[in-house]
Amino acid sequence: MKVYLEKEVAEDLIGYKLRNIQENIKKILKRWNEIESSTFLEKAKNGTYSEAENDAIDLKQLLLEENKLNNLMNSF
């Protein structure tokens, strides 16, 4: 099944989802007093943050989704 959307509608929907993803990324980083996701992920991996496994998994997924949506937005 194919669905056709106007470009503006698609951009609005993608933008909305991107903003939500970015807010969730910020919440995770703020919880651990970090600014950079790469720093947080490294500290979670090396054991500096021993209870951060779930947040690290969530953050990785959010970053992948953010990248995918940014690529989609740039393809218009």
Tab-separated table of N, CA, C and O in Angstrom:
chain	number	residue	atom	x	y	z
A	1	MET	N	0.848	-1.180	0.000
A	1	MET	CA	0.000	0.000	0.000
A	1	MET	C	0.891	1.240	0.000
A	1	MET	O	1.848	1.335	0.755
A	2	LYS	N	0.571	2.176	-0.854
A	2	LYS	CA	1.309	3.431	-0.916
A	2	LYS	C	0.445	4.547	-0.369
A	2	LYS	O	-0.768	4.559	-0.569
A	3	VAL	N	1.100	5.460	0.322
A	3	VAL	CA	0.422	6.631	0.864
A	3	VAL	C	1.162	7.849	0.337
A	3	VAL	O	2.387	7.903	0.372
A	4	TYR	N	0.424	8.807	-0.141
A	4	TYR	CA	1.032	10.028	-0.647
A	4	TYR	C	0.726	11.184	0.291
A	4	TYR	O	-0.410	11.352	0.718
A	5	LEU	N	1.772	11.931	0.618
A	5	LEU	CA	1.637	13.090	1.491
A	5	LEU	C	2.211	14.308	0.790
A	5	LEU	O	3.173	14.194	0.027
A	6	GLU	N	1.654	15.436	1.104
A	6	GLU	CA	2.268	16.666	0.637
A	6	GLU	C	3.608	16.826	1.343
A	6	GLU	O	3.782	16.403	2.489
A	7	LYS	N	4.546	17.444	0.662
A	7	LYS	CA	5.890	17.623	1.197
A	7	LYS	C	5.855	18.319	2.552
A	7	LYS	O	6.543	17.906	3.492
A	8	GLU	N	5.053	19.360	2.691
A	8	GLU	CA	4.983	20.122	3.933
A	8	GLU	C	4.459	19.276	5.087
A	8	GLU	O	4.932	19.381	6.218
A	9	VAL	N	3.487	18.428	4.794
A	9	VAL	CA	2.927	17.551	5.827
A	9	VAL	C	3.982	16.549	6.278
A	9	VAL	O	4.173	16.328	7.481
A	10	ALA	N	4.688	15.964	5.323
A	10	ALA	CA	5.741	15.002	5.659
A	10	ALA	C	6.840	15.674	6.488
A	10	ALA	O	7.305	15.114	7.484
A	11	GLU	N	7.240	16.884	6.095
A	11	GLU	CA	8.274	17.603	6.845
A	11	GLU	C	7.809	17.924	8.259
A	11	GLU	O	8.591	17.808	9.209
A	12	ASP	N	6.552	18.301	8.409
A	12	ASP	CA	6.008	18.583	9.747
A	12	ASP	C	6.014	17.337	10.625
A	12	ASP	O	6.393	17.389	11.798
A	13	LEU	N	5.594	16.214	10.056
A	13	LEU	CA	5.559	14.967	10.824
A	13	LEU	C	6.962	14.509	11.222
A	13	LEU	O	7.202	14.115	12.369
A	14	ILE	N	7.885	14.582	10.282
A	14	ILE	CA	9.257	14.185	10.574
A	14	ILE	C	9.867	15.139	11.605
A	14	ILE	O	10.540	14.704	12.543
A	15	GLY	N	9.615	16.435	11.440
A	15	GLY	CA	10.129	17.420	12.387
A	15	GLY	C	9.600	17.192	13.789
A	15	GLY	O	10.336	17.298	14.771
A	16	TYR	N	8.333	16.860	13.888
A	16	TYR	CA	7.719	16.587	15.192
A	16	TYR	C	8.400	15.390	15.861
A	16	TYR	O	8.771	15.444	17.040
A	17	LYS	N	8.582	14.337	15.097
A	17	LYS	CA	9.211	13.144	15.656
A	17	LYS	C	10.670	13.421	16.026
A	17	LYS	O	11.148	12.972	17.077
A	18	LEU	N	11.376	14.182	15.189
A	18	LEU	CA	12.766	14.540	15.497
A	18	LEU	C	12.861	15.319	16.800
A	18	LEU	O	13.744	15.057	17.625
A	19	ARG	N	11.968	16.285	16.990
A	19	ARG	CA	11.996	17.079	18.227
A	19	ARG	C	11.762	16.191	19.442
A	19	ARG	O	12.423	16.357	20.476
A	20	ASN	N	10.847	15.246	19.339
A	20	ASN	CA	10.596	14.333	20.464
A	20	ASN	C	11.811	13.466	20.760
A	20	ASN	O	12.169	13.258	21.924
A	21	ILE	N	12.442	12.972	19.727
A	21	ILE	CA	13.637	12.149	19.901
A	21	ILE	C	14.744	12.966	20.560
A	21	ILE	O	15.404	12.514	21.502
A	22	GLN	N	14.939	14.192	20.080
A	22	GLN	CA	15.986	15.042	20.637
A	22	GLN	C	15.711	15.397	22.099
A	22	GLN	O	16.640	15.476	22.906
A	23	GLU	N	14.459	15.584	22.447
A	23	GLU	CA	14.112	15.839	23.851
A	23	GLU	C	14.427	14.621	24.710
A	23	GLU	O	14.937	14.760	25.825
A	24	ASN	N	14.134	13.430	24.210
A	24	ASN	CA	14.447	12.209	24.964
A	24	ASN	C	15.951	12.026	25.118
A	24	ASN	O	16.425	11.583	26.172
A	25	ILE	N	16.709	12.365	24.090
A	25	ILE	CA	18.173	12.305	24.182
A	25	ILE	C	18.657	13.264	25.265
A	25	ILE	O	19.474	12.900	26.116
A	26	LYS	N	18.143	14.478	25.256
A	26	LYS	CA	18.536	15.472	26.264
A	26	LYS	C	18.205	15.006	27.672
A	26	LYS	O	18.984	15.213	28.605
A	27	LYS	N	17.045	14.362	27.846
A	27	LYS	CA	16.647	13.879	29.172
A	27	LYS	C	17.612	12.826	29.693
A	27	LYS	O	17.983	12.838	30.870
A	28	ILE	N	18.007	11.912	28.819
A	28	ILE	CA	18.949	10.870	29.236
A	28	ILE	C	20.283	11.498	29.628
A	28	ILE	O	20.839	11.183	30.686
A	29	LEU	N	20.785	12.394	28.787
A	29	LEU	CA	22.077	13.023	29.080
A	29	LEU	C	22.013	13.865	30.352
A	29	LEU	O	22.945	13.850	31.166
A	30	LYS	N	20.915	14.564	30.550
A	30	LYS	CA	20.757	15.383	31.751
A	30	LYS	C	20.728	14.511	33.007
A	30	LYS	O	21.303	14.868	34.037
A	31	ARG	N	20.066	13.370	32.921
A	31	ARG	CA	19.980	12.442	34.061
A	31	ARG	C	21.375	12.044	34.534
A	31	ARG	O	21.595	11.816	35.721
A	32	TRP	N	22.316	11.965	33.599
A	32	TRP	CA	23.675	11.537	33.933
A	32	TRP	C	24.674	12.699	33.934
A	32	TRP	O	25.877	12.485	33.979
A	33	ASN	N	24.150	13.923	33.875
A	33	ASN	CA	24.994	15.126	33.881
A	33	ASN	C	26.052	15.105	32.781
A	33	ASN	O	27.220	15.435	33.012
A	34	GLU	N	25.629	14.708	31.607
A	34	GLU	CA	26.528	14.666	30.450
A	34	GLU	C	26.011	15.615	29.376
A	34	GLU	O	24.817	15.925	29.327
A	35	ILE	N	26.915	16.056	28.520
A	35	ILE	CA	26.557	16.944	27.414
A	35	ILE	C	26.607	16.193	26.084
A	35	ILE	O	25.760	16.382	25.225
A	36	GLU	N	27.592	15.337	25.942
A	36	GLU	CA	27.808	14.598	24.699
A	36	GLU	C	27.359	13.154	24.840
A	36	GLU	O	27.711	12.483	25.808
A	37	SER	N	26.618	12.682	23.851
A	37	SER	CA	26.160	11.295	23.905
A	37	SER	C	27.324	10.317	23.810
A	37	SER	O	27.304	9.273	24.465
A	38	SER	N	28.339	10.649	23.029
A	38	SER	CA	29.474	9.734	22.902
A	38	SER	C	30.195	9.551	24.245
A	38	SER	O	30.619	8.443	24.576
A	39	THR	N	30.295	10.622	25.016
A	39	THR	CA	30.927	10.541	26.334
A	39	THR	C	30.099	9.657	27.261
A	39	THR	O	30.637	8.790	27.957
A	40	PHE	N	28.790	9.873	27.252
A	40	PHE	CA	27.926	9.057	28.094
A	40	PHE	C	28.029	7.584	27.705
A	40	PHE	O	28.156	6.707	28.568
A	41	LEU	N	27.968	7.297	26.415
A	41	LEU	CA	28.014	5.906	25.965
A	41	LEU	C	29.339	5.251	26.337
A	41	LEU	O	29.359	4.076	26.731
A	42	GLU	N	30.427	5.978	26.242
A	42	GLU	CA	31.731	5.430	26.617
A	42	GLU	C	31.778	5.135	28.121
A	42	GLU	O	32.249	4.073	28.534
A	43	LYS	N	31.257	6.052	28.926
A	43	LYS	CA	31.258	5.841	30.383
A	43	LYS	C	30.331	4.694	30.773
A	43	LYS	O	30.621	3.950	31.716
A	44	ALA	N	29.234	4.547	30.065
A	44	ALA	CA	28.329	3.423	30.333
A	44	ALA	C	29.008	2.106	29.953
A	44	ALA	O	28.887	1.105	30.659
A	45	LYS	N	29.744	2.125	28.852
A	45	LYS	CA	30.418	0.917	28.372
A	45	LYS	C	31.561	0.496	29.281
A	45	LYS	O	31.721	-0.691	29.572
A	46	ASN	N	32.349	1.480	29.754
A	46	ASN	CA	33.522	1.113	30.559
A	46	ASN	C	33.209	0.927	32.046
A	46	ASN	O	34.088	0.660	32.835
A	47	GLY	N	31.944	1.109	32.436
A	47	GLY	CA	31.552	0.839	33.807
A	47	GLY	C	31.566	2.039	34.733
A	47	GLY	O	31.259	1.900	35.920
A	48	THR	N	31.907	3.213	34.228
A	48	THR	CA	31.875	4.412	35.062
A	48	THR	C	30.462	4.624	35.599
A	48	THR	O	30.278	4.980	36.765
A	49	TYR	N	29.484	4.406	34.727
A	49	TYR	CA	28.074	4.465	35.132
A	49	TYR	C	27.560	3.023	35.157
A	49	TYR	O	27.116	2.494	34.140
A	50	SER	N	27.603	2.424	36.315
A	50	SER	CA	27.278	0.996	36.405
A	50	SER	C	25.799	0.683	36.193
A	50	SER	O	25.452	-0.418	35.811
A	51	GLU	N	24.932	1.631	36.405
A	51	GLU	CA	23.495	1.387	36.272
A	51	GLU	C	22.914	2.023	35.010
A	51	GLU	O	21.716	2.273	34.930
A	52	ALA	N	23.745	2.271	34.013
A	52	ALA	CA	23.316	3.035	32.836
A	52	ALA	C	22.999	2.172	31.620
A	52	ALA	O	22.732	2.707	30.548
A	53	GLU	N	22.975	0.867	31.773
A	53	GLU	CA	22.802	-0.008	30.610
A	53	GLU	C	21.519	0.289	29.834
A	53	GLU	O	21.548	0.423	28.607
A	54	ASN	N	20.397	0.406	30.532
A	54	ASN	CA	19.129	0.647	29.840
A	54	ASN	C	19.116	2.005	29.140
A	54	ASN	O	18.645	2.117	28.000
A	55	ASP	N	19.648	3.021	29.812
A	55	ASP	CA	19.710	4.339	29.188
A	55	ASP	C	20.649	4.334	27.981
A	55	ASP	O	20.381	4.994	26.984
A	56	ALA	N	21.735	3.596	28.071
A	56	ALA	CA	22.678	3.512	26.951
A	56	ALA	C	22.021	2.834	25.746
A	56	ALA	O	22.168	3.295	24.606
A	57	ILE	N	21.278	1.782	25.994
A	57	ILE	CA	20.560	1.094	24.915
A	57	ILE	C	19.536	2.031	24.295
A	57	ILE	O	19.447	2.150	23.068
A	58	ASP	N	18.763	2.695	25.145
A	58	ASP	CA	17.765	3.648	24.647
A	58	ASP	C	18.417	4.759	23.841
A	58	ASP	O	17.928	5.134	22.771
A	59	LEU	N	19.515	5.290	24.345
A	59	LEU	CA	20.196	6.389	23.670
A	59	LEU	C	20.714	5.950	22.300
A	59	LEU	O	20.571	6.681	21.317
A	60	LYS	N	21.288	4.767	22.225
A	60	LYS	CA	21.766	4.270	20.929
A	60	LYS	C	20.622	4.181	19.926
A	60	LYS	O	20.772	4.580	18.770
A	61	GLN	N	19.490	3.672	20.365
A	61	GLN	CA	18.332	3.560	19.474
A	61	GLN	C	17.826	4.941	19.051
A	61	GLN	O	17.477	5.154	17.896
A	62	LEU	N	17.774	5.864	19.992
A	62	LEU	CA	17.331	7.223	19.674
A	62	LEU	C	18.273	7.890	18.678
A	62	LEU	O	17.817	8.572	17.753
A	63	LEU	N	19.558	7.695	18.841
A	63	LEU	CA	20.531	8.289	17.928
A	63	LEU	C	20.399	7.699	16.525
A	63	LEU	O	20.502	8.428	15.529
A	64	LEU	N	20.164	6.401	16.445
A	64	LEU	CA	19.953	5.772	15.136
A	64	LEU	C	18.698	6.323	14.461
A	64	LEU	O	18.711	6.632	13.266
A	65	GLU	N	17.637	6.439	15.224
A	65	GLU	CA	16.380	6.956	14.683
A	65	GLU	C	16.540	8.424	14.275
A	65	GLU	O	16.032	8.839	13.228
A	66	GLU	N	17.245	9.202	15.092
A	66	GLU	CA	17.478	10.607	14.764
A	66	GLU	C	18.246	10.725	13.445
A	66	GLU	O	17.902	11.537	12.581
A	67	ASN	N	19.269	9.911	13.284
A	67	ASN	CA	20.065	9.924	12.062
A	67	ASN	C	19.207	9.547	10.851
A	67	ASN	O	19.283	10.194	9.799
A	68	LYS	N	18.406	8.520	11.010
A	68	LYS	CA	17.532	8.069	9.929
A	68	LYS	C	16.557	9.176	9.517
A	68	LYS	O	16.367	9.445	8.327
A	69	LEU	N	15.955	9.831	10.494
A	69	LEU	CA	14.998	10.888	10.194
A	69	LEU	C	15.676	12.120	9.602
A	69	LEU	O	15.114	12.771	8.716
A	70	ASN	N	16.870	12.451	10.074
A	70	ASN	CA	17.616	13.569	9.482
A	70	ASN	C	17.934	13.287	8.018
A	70	ASN	O	17.805	14.168	7.168
A	71	ASN	N	18.333	12.062	7.718
A	71	ASN	CA	18.602	11.684	6.329
A	71	ASN	C	17.334	11.770	5.479
A	71	ASN	O	17.377	12.247	4.345
A	72	LEU	N	16.230	11.330	6.045
A	72	LEU	CA	14.961	11.400	5.329
A	72	LEU	C	14.563	12.850	5.067
A	72	LEU	O	14.152	13.210	3.957
A	73	MET	N	14.732	13.698	6.078
A	73	MET	CA	14.382	15.107	5.940
A	73	MET	C	15.260	15.772	4.875
A	73	MET	O	14.780	16.584	4.092
A	74	ASN	N	16.525	15.397	4.833
A	74	ASN	CA	17.455	15.983	3.861
A	74	ASN	C	17.227	15.466	2.450
A	74	ASN	O	17.738	16.053	1.502
A	75	SER	N	16.475	14.405	2.310
A	75	SER	CA	16.231	13.848	0.980
A	75	SER	C	15.110	14.567	0.223
A	75	SER	O	14.896	14.307	-0.952
A	76	PHE	N	14.409	15.474	0.882
A	76	PHE	CA	13.318	16.197	0.215
A	76	PHE	C	13.854	17.219	-0.721
A	76	PHE	O	14.643	17.991	-0.594
